[in-house]
Protein backbone atom coordinates (compact mmCIF):
# COMPACT_ATOMS: atom_id res chain seq x y z
CA UNK A 1 33.15 54.37 13.38
CA UNK A 2 30.48 51.76 13.78
CA UNK A 3 29.79 51.91 17.52
CA UNK A 4 29.34 55.68 17.76
CA UNK A 5 28.59 58.41 15.27
CA UNK A 6 28.68 62.17 15.46
CA UNK A 7 25.36 63.77 14.60
CA UNK A 8 24.10 67.31 15.14
CA UNK A 9 26.85 68.26 17.59
CA UNK A 10 26.10 65.28 19.94
CA UNK A 11 27.72 61.88 20.32
CA UNK A 12 25.06 59.20 20.17
CA UNK A 13 26.17 55.69 21.13
CA UNK A 14 24.32 52.39 20.88
CA UNK A 15 22.27 52.08 24.08
CA UNK A 16 24.35 54.86 25.53
CA UNK A 17 22.14 57.90 24.97
CA UNK A 18 18.37 58.05 24.93
CA UNK A 19 16.24 60.61 23.16
CA UNK A 20 15.28 62.36 26.41
CA UNK A 21 18.87 62.80 27.62
CA UNK A 22 21.62 64.15 25.35
CA UNK A 23 24.87 65.64 26.55
CA UNK A 24 26.78 68.34 24.66
CA UNK A 25 30.55 68.52 24.42
CA UNK A 26 32.74 71.20 22.86
CA UNK A 27 33.84 70.47 19.27
CA UNK A 28 37.50 70.02 20.18
CA UNK A 29 36.61 67.41 22.77
CA UNK A 30 34.42 65.58 20.28
CA UNK A 31 37.34 65.40 17.82
CA UNK A 32 39.68 63.98 20.46
CA UNK A 33 37.05 61.47 21.54
CA UNK A 34 36.54 60.38 17.92
CA UNK A 35 40.29 59.91 17.39
CA UNK A 36 40.63 57.97 20.64
CA UNK A 37 37.72 55.72 19.83
CA UNK A 38 39.04 55.01 16.28
CA UNK A 39 42.43 53.89 17.66
CA UNK A 40 40.92 51.22 19.86
CA UNK A 41 41.09 47.53 18.87
CA UNK A 42 37.86 45.58 18.72
CA UNK A 43 38.05 44.05 22.25
CA UNK A 44 38.89 47.41 23.68
CA UNK A 45 36.00 48.95 21.79
CA UNK A 46 33.57 46.43 23.24
CA UNK A 47 34.77 47.09 26.76
CA UNK A 48 34.63 50.82 26.22
CA UNK A 49 31.18 50.58 24.69
CA UNK A 50 29.93 48.63 27.69
CA UNK A 51 31.57 51.12 30.03
CA UNK A 52 30.07 54.02 28.12
CA UNK A 53 26.67 52.35 28.23
CA UNK A 54 26.91 51.99 32.00
CA UNK A 55 28.13 55.55 32.48
CA UNK A 56 25.39 56.84 30.21
CA UNK A 57 22.76 54.93 32.13
CA UNK A 58 24.06 56.33 35.41
CA UNK A 59 24.05 59.85 33.97
CA UNK A 60 20.50 59.40 32.73
CA UNK A 61 19.41 58.11 36.12
CA UNK A 62 21.19 60.94 37.89
CA UNK A 63 19.68 63.53 35.56
CA UNK A 64 16.20 62.09 35.99
CA UNK A 65 16.65 62.16 39.78
CA UNK A 66 17.77 65.79 39.68
CA UNK A 67 14.78 66.71 37.54
CA UNK A 68 12.42 64.95 39.92
CA UNK A 69 13.96 66.73 42.90
CA UNK A 70 13.77 70.07 41.09
CA UNK A 71 10.11 69.39 40.30
CA UNK A 72 9.45 68.43 43.92
CA UNK A 73 11.27 71.52 45.17
CA UNK A 74 9.24 73.73 42.82
CA UNK A 75 6.04 72.11 44.09
CA UNK A 76 7.01 72.69 47.73
CA UNK A 77 7.99 76.28 46.93
CA UNK A 78 4.58 76.86 45.37
CA UNK A 79 2.87 75.31 48.40
CA UNK A 80 4.91 77.55 50.73
CA UNK A 81 4.06 80.68 48.74
CA UNK A 82 0.36 79.82 48.77
CA UNK A 83 0.27 79.04 52.49
CA UNK A 84 2.30 82.18 53.28
CA UNK A 85 -0.13 84.27 51.29
CA UNK A 86 -3.14 82.72 53.03
CA UNK A 87 -1.57 83.14 56.47
CA UNK A 88 -0.31 86.63 55.57
CA UNK A 89 3.13 85.72 56.87
CA UNK A 90 6.56 86.15 55.32
CA UNK A 91 10.21 85.58 56.13
CA UNK A 92 12.83 88.31 56.50
CA UNK A 93 16.55 88.58 57.17
CA UNK A 94 18.83 91.47 58.11
CA UNK A 95 22.61 91.48 57.76
CA UNK A 96 23.83 93.37 60.83
CA UNK A 97 27.08 94.43 59.16
CA UNK A 98 25.40 96.15 56.20
CA UNK A 99 21.79 96.47 57.44
CA UNK A 100 20.79 94.85 54.11
CA UNK A 101 17.28 93.39 54.20
CA UNK A 102 16.00 90.30 52.41
CA UNK A 103 12.26 89.62 52.20
CA UNK A 104 10.00 86.95 50.79
CA UNK A 105 7.11 88.08 48.62
CA UNK A 106 4.54 88.01 51.43
CA UNK A 107 6.41 90.68 53.41
CA UNK A 108 6.19 93.02 50.42
CA UNK A 109 2.44 92.32 50.33
CA UNK A 110 2.06 93.14 54.03
CA UNK A 111 3.64 96.57 53.57
CA UNK A 112 1.96 97.06 50.16
CA UNK A 113 5.27 97.58 48.40
CA UNK A 114 5.89 96.44 44.80
CA UNK A 115 7.80 93.17 44.63
CA UNK A 116 11.58 93.54 44.51
CA UNK A 117 11.44 97.15 45.63
CA UNK A 118 14.83 97.96 47.19
CA UNK A 119 14.10 98.06 50.91
CA UNK A 120 16.23 99.76 53.52
CA UNK A 121 15.81 99.76 57.26
CA UNK A 122 15.24 103.53 57.19
CA UNK A 123 12.38 103.13 54.70
CA UNK A 124 10.65 100.42 56.70
CA UNK A 125 11.04 102.20 60.04
CA UNK A 126 9.38 105.26 58.52
CA UNK A 127 6.22 103.16 58.11
CA UNK A 128 6.08 102.34 61.84
CA UNK A 129 4.32 104.53 64.39
CA UNK A 130 6.62 106.41 66.77
CA UNK A 131 5.66 104.20 69.71
CA UNK A 132 6.17 100.96 67.76
CA UNK A 133 9.51 102.18 66.39
CA UNK A 134 10.78 102.95 69.89
CA UNK A 135 9.67 99.54 71.18
CA UNK A 136 11.30 97.74 68.26
CA UNK A 137 14.61 99.60 68.61
CA UNK A 138 14.83 98.69 72.30
CA UNK A 139 14.06 95.00 71.72
CA UNK A 140 16.37 94.79 68.72
CA UNK A 141 19.27 96.31 70.64
CA UNK A 142 18.79 93.87 73.50
CA UNK A 143 18.44 90.89 71.15
CA UNK A 144 21.74 91.69 69.41
CA UNK A 145 23.49 92.32 72.72
CA UNK A 146 22.22 89.15 74.40
CA UNK A 147 21.92 86.96 71.28
CA UNK A 148 18.26 86.36 72.10
CA UNK A 149 15.01 86.50 70.17
CA UNK A 150 11.82 88.51 70.62
CA UNK A 151 8.23 88.86 69.43
CA UNK A 152 6.51 92.22 69.11
CA UNK A 153 3.17 93.47 67.78
CA UNK A 154 3.59 96.83 66.06
CA UNK A 155 1.39 99.39 64.36
CA UNK A 156 2.33 100.41 60.84
CA UNK A 157 0.95 102.47 58.01
CA UNK A 158 1.59 100.75 54.69
CA UNK A 159 3.16 102.37 51.65
CA UNK A 160 -0.42 103.02 50.46
CA UNK A 161 -1.40 104.60 53.77
CA UNK A 162 -3.44 101.75 55.27
CA UNK A 163 -3.17 101.17 59.04
CA UNK A 164 -2.12 97.63 59.93
CA UNK A 165 -0.89 95.55 62.82
CA UNK A 166 2.18 93.38 62.18
CA UNK A 167 3.63 90.71 64.46
CA UNK A 168 7.44 90.54 64.23
CA UNK A 169 9.21 87.39 65.42
CA UNK A 170 12.99 87.55 65.41
CA UNK A 171 16.02 85.48 66.31
CA UNK A 172 19.76 86.07 66.13
CA UNK A 173 22.39 84.14 64.17
CA UNK A 174 25.88 84.24 65.65
CA UNK A 175 29.31 83.42 64.28
CA UNK A 176 32.18 82.90 66.69
CA UNK A 177 30.04 84.27 69.50
CA UNK A 178 29.14 87.48 67.68
CA UNK A 179 25.70 88.40 66.33
CA UNK A 180 25.89 88.72 62.55
CA UNK A 181 22.33 88.34 61.36
CA UNK A 182 18.73 88.84 62.44
CA UNK A 183 16.04 86.68 60.87
CA UNK A 184 12.44 85.78 61.47
CA UNK A 185 8.87 86.30 60.30
CA UNK A 186 6.44 89.17 59.83
CA UNK A 187 2.72 88.48 59.91
CA UNK A 188 -0.27 90.70 59.23
CA UNK A 189 -2.43 90.37 62.37
CA UNK A 190 -4.80 93.26 61.65
CA UNK A 191 -7.87 91.02 61.59
CA UNK A 192 -6.80 89.37 64.86
CA UNK A 193 -6.43 92.78 66.53
CA UNK A 194 -9.80 93.92 65.21
CA UNK A 195 -11.42 90.75 66.53
CA UNK A 196 -9.87 91.24 69.97
CA UNK A 197 -11.02 94.86 69.98
CA UNK A 198 -14.58 93.76 69.24
CA UNK A 199 -14.39 91.23 72.06
CA UNK A 200 -13.02 93.90 74.40
CA UNK A 201 -15.84 96.26 73.49
CA UNK A 202 -18.38 93.54 74.17
CA UNK A 203 -16.78 92.91 77.56
CA UNK A 204 -16.18 96.52 78.59
CA UNK A 205 -18.66 98.75 76.76
CA UNK A 206 -22.37 99.34 76.91
CA UNK A 207 -23.63 98.31 73.44
CA UNK A 208 -26.42 100.91 73.36
CA UNK A 209 -24.45 104.06 74.17
CA UNK A 210 -20.83 103.05 73.52
CA UNK A 211 -19.92 104.17 77.04
CA UNK A 212 -17.96 102.05 79.49
CA UNK A 213 -20.07 99.57 81.44
CA UNK A 214 -20.41 99.40 85.22
CA UNK A 215 -17.65 96.82 85.64
CA UNK A 216 -15.09 99.04 83.92
CA UNK A 217 -16.37 102.07 85.84
CA UNK A 218 -15.80 100.39 89.19
CA UNK A 219 -12.29 99.18 88.25
CA UNK A 220 -11.26 102.59 86.95
CA UNK A 221 -12.68 104.31 90.02
CA UNK A 222 -10.61 102.15 92.37
CA UNK A 223 -7.48 102.57 90.24
CA UNK A 224 -7.88 106.34 89.85
CA UNK A 225 -8.04 106.87 93.61
CA UNK A 226 -4.54 105.40 94.05
CA UNK A 227 -2.98 106.57 90.77
CA UNK A 228 0.49 108.08 91.10
CA UNK A 229 0.34 110.55 88.22
CA UNK A 230 -1.83 113.66 88.23
CA UNK A 231 -3.23 112.84 84.79
CA UNK A 232 -4.59 109.49 86.00
CA UNK A 233 -5.68 110.58 89.47
CA UNK A 234 -9.38 111.07 90.18
CA UNK A 235 -10.56 114.65 90.71
CA UNK A 236 -14.30 114.11 91.00
CA UNK A 237 -17.01 111.48 90.78
CA UNK A 238 -20.26 112.45 89.05
CA UNK A 239 -23.52 110.45 89.16
CA UNK A 240 -26.50 111.22 86.92
CA UNK A 241 -30.08 110.03 86.51
CA UNK A 242 -32.08 110.77 83.34
CA UNK A 243 -35.35 112.37 84.50
CA UNK A 244 -38.45 111.40 82.51
CA UNK A 245 -36.85 108.35 80.91
CA UNK A 246 -39.54 105.94 82.14
CA UNK A 247 -42.30 108.19 80.81
CA UNK A 248 -40.68 108.27 77.35
CA UNK A 249 -40.43 104.50 77.36
CA UNK A 250 -44.06 104.09 78.42
CA UNK A 251 -45.52 106.58 75.93
CA UNK A 252 -43.29 106.34 72.84
CA UNK A 253 -41.66 102.96 73.27
CA UNK A 254 -38.21 101.63 74.07
CA UNK A 255 -36.69 102.82 70.79
CA UNK A 256 -37.42 106.44 71.73
CA UNK A 257 -36.05 105.85 75.22
CA UNK A 258 -32.90 104.31 73.76
CA UNK A 259 -32.36 107.39 71.59
CA UNK A 260 -32.63 109.59 74.69
CA UNK A 261 -29.93 107.50 76.39
CA UNK A 262 -27.65 107.72 73.34
CA UNK A 263 -28.13 111.48 73.19
CA UNK A 264 -27.36 111.78 76.91
CA UNK A 265 -24.15 109.77 76.46
CA UNK A 266 -23.05 112.00 73.57
CA UNK A 267 -23.72 115.14 75.60
CA UNK A 268 -21.73 113.83 78.57
CA UNK A 269 -18.74 112.92 76.39
CA UNK A 270 -18.81 116.36 74.81
CA UNK A 271 -19.02 118.17 78.15
CA UNK A 272 -16.40 116.24 80.12
CA UNK A 273 -14.01 115.53 77.25
CA UNK A 274 -11.69 112.64 76.35
CA UNK A 275 -9.75 112.89 79.61
CA UNK A 276 -12.75 111.62 81.58
CA UNK A 277 -14.51 108.26 81.68
CA UNK A 278 -18.24 108.24 80.95
CA UNK A 279 -20.07 105.02 81.89
CA UNK A 280 -23.61 103.75 81.84
CA UNK A 281 -23.98 102.11 85.23
CA UNK A 282 -27.71 101.34 85.20
CA UNK A 283 -30.84 101.57 83.06
CA UNK A 284 -31.06 105.38 83.12
CA UNK A 285 -27.99 106.03 85.28
CA UNK A 286 -24.60 107.34 84.22
CA UNK A 287 -21.34 107.86 86.06
CA UNK A 288 -18.42 110.10 85.14
CA UNK A 289 -14.86 109.92 86.44
CA UNK A 290 -13.13 113.28 86.02
CA UNK A 291 -9.39 112.65 85.91
CA UNK A 292 -6.46 115.02 86.23
CA UNK A 293 -6.06 118.35 87.96
CA UNK A 294 -9.44 120.09 88.11
CA UNK A 295 -10.47 122.89 90.45
CA UNK A 296 -13.86 122.71 92.12
CA UNK A 297 -15.15 125.67 90.10
CA UNK A 298 -14.28 123.98 86.82
CA UNK A 299 -15.95 120.70 87.81
CA UNK A 300 -19.08 122.54 88.89
CA UNK A 301 -19.14 124.48 85.61
CA UNK A 302 -18.95 121.23 83.65
CA UNK A 303 -21.75 119.67 85.70
CA UNK A 304 -23.95 122.75 85.20
CA UNK A 305 -23.26 122.63 81.45
CA UNK A 306 -24.29 118.96 81.37
CA UNK A 307 -27.65 119.79 82.97
CA UNK A 308 -28.33 122.42 80.31
CA UNK A 309 -27.28 120.25 77.37
CA UNK A 310 -29.24 117.17 78.40
CA UNK A 311 -32.33 119.38 78.60
CA UNK A 312 -32.08 119.87 74.84
CA UNK A 313 -35.07 118.20 73.09
CA UNK A 314 -34.44 115.03 71.09
CA UNK A 315 -36.12 114.46 67.72
CA UNK A 316 -37.65 111.02 67.43
CA UNK A 317 -39.69 110.07 64.38
CA UNK A 318 -42.40 112.73 64.24
CA UNK A 319 -42.07 113.57 67.92
CA UNK A 320 -39.87 115.86 69.97
CA UNK A 321 -38.80 114.16 73.19
CA UNK A 322 -37.54 116.04 76.23
CA UNK A 323 -35.72 114.64 79.23
CA UNK A 324 -33.60 116.25 81.94
CA UNK A 325 -30.87 115.22 84.35
CA UNK A 326 -30.42 115.16 88.10
CA UNK A 327 -26.72 115.17 88.96
CA UNK A 328 -24.73 114.73 92.15
CA UNK A 329 -20.97 114.95 92.42
CA UNK A 330 -18.23 114.59 95.01
CA UNK A 331 -14.68 115.92 94.88
CA UNK A 332 -11.80 113.79 96.07
CA UNK A 333 -10.29 116.94 97.57
CA UNK A 334 -13.18 116.96 100.07
CA UNK A 335 -12.42 113.48 101.33
CA UNK A 336 -9.71 110.82 101.56
CA UNK A 337 -12.40 108.15 101.29
CA UNK A 338 -12.18 104.96 99.28
CA UNK A 339 -14.32 104.16 96.25
CA UNK A 340 -17.35 102.92 98.20
CA UNK A 341 -17.52 106.01 100.43
CA UNK A 342 -16.93 108.40 97.52
CA UNK A 343 -19.67 106.71 95.51
CA UNK A 344 -22.03 107.03 98.47
CA UNK A 345 -21.19 110.74 98.84
CA UNK A 346 -21.94 111.45 95.17
CA UNK A 347 -25.11 109.36 95.47
CA UNK A 348 -26.31 111.46 98.40
CA UNK A 349 -25.69 114.61 96.38
CA UNK A 350 -27.73 113.11 93.53
CA UNK A 351 -30.57 112.38 95.95
CA UNK A 352 -30.45 116.01 97.06
CA UNK A 353 -30.76 117.15 93.43
CA UNK A 354 -33.81 114.96 92.96
CA UNK A 355 -35.32 116.27 96.20
CA UNK A 356 -34.80 119.82 94.91
CA UNK A 357 -37.12 119.15 91.98
CA UNK A 358 -34.82 117.39 89.47
CA UNK A 359 -33.25 119.01 86.38
CA UNK A 360 -30.47 120.37 88.60
CA UNK A 361 -27.28 119.36 90.39
CA UNK A 362 -25.86 119.24 93.89
CA UNK A 363 -22.33 118.93 95.25
CA UNK A 364 -21.51 116.74 98.23
CA UNK A 365 -20.10 118.79 101.09
CA UNK A 366 -18.70 117.02 104.11
CA UNK A 367 -20.85 117.51 107.22
CA UNK A 368 -24.03 118.21 105.24
CA UNK A 369 -24.67 114.71 104.01
CA UNK A 370 -28.29 113.76 103.37
CA UNK A 371 -28.92 110.38 104.88
CA UNK A 372 -31.35 107.93 103.35
CA UNK A 373 -31.60 104.15 102.97
CA UNK A 374 -29.92 102.73 99.87
CA UNK A 375 -31.87 100.12 97.97
CA UNK A 376 -32.00 98.72 94.46
CA UNK A 377 -29.23 99.33 91.97
CA UNK A 378 -27.35 101.83 94.13
CA UNK A 379 -27.27 99.62 97.20
CA UNK A 380 -23.54 98.98 97.03
CA UNK A 381 -20.49 99.53 94.92
CA UNK A 382 -18.94 96.18 94.10
């Protein structure tokens, strides 16, 4: 054999194989190929050698192309994994027949599960809050029934116990008109939610006291007067002025006055509880919306308690600062009035408390309204 020789388990032909591309054949096939090649006459051998050269070149070209595509695919895969990690987004799939889940690495990272941990739908649902789980089940059932997609933001607690927000986007794959697979993405949107919450607080809350601002107070007042459920319906409107606030500001400075306002806000939240809305509606003015079913005696007891608590001295630097509160309140049971009238009634009761010497409270009673001109910040309820 002059054209080809067997060496090291490979057939190497002249100009047929190159050093970077060798092809292995089983020993029995090599023997048959050697016998076949030896039986050829010279012209046949030349033709075969040329044919083998061409085939070899094509194989080398094809192999090189496959390697380049594999390299390109690996590069794209790496780019995808990096971008997914940066965006905190991953891809998931669920076989509806078996409920088997398939995740990309980023989804494991979102839920803080070790890579390749066997995941079941029961395990993952256990990480969702009850409310989020109920929402997801309803949307999933409808998506499968109607072969439609959905997007849902859910609250989860990761396998390590961290609270997170996850945005689920899903679509349905059908075969012969029947839903067989759910697929989509899951993205960690915790930072986005935190940013929106900060923006909401800036828009709705008083930055000094953490109470609702006047705009929120007015909206909630109007809504509570027409609420359909007892828990959301307004029982009473309370208005409060901090007595002595201006004197504290003038003698000890604004920082001391600010601490008095913060202390007042804390006392009001403690007295009226989480079921009520406490708002700072002016410089030294607060408003409280008492929601739910409350008897007049209970409301009055809470108001009286607020007067006592706000009287408690506040420590500021090396000083002890004392302020008090004048409070007026109106019960919705005493009137079917709208928000503007109810606000005016509570405001008149507050004026009566101030006229009585401050550091006290008064309740608005229909027919005994104290009339006075309204000016300044209390002129109208927007």
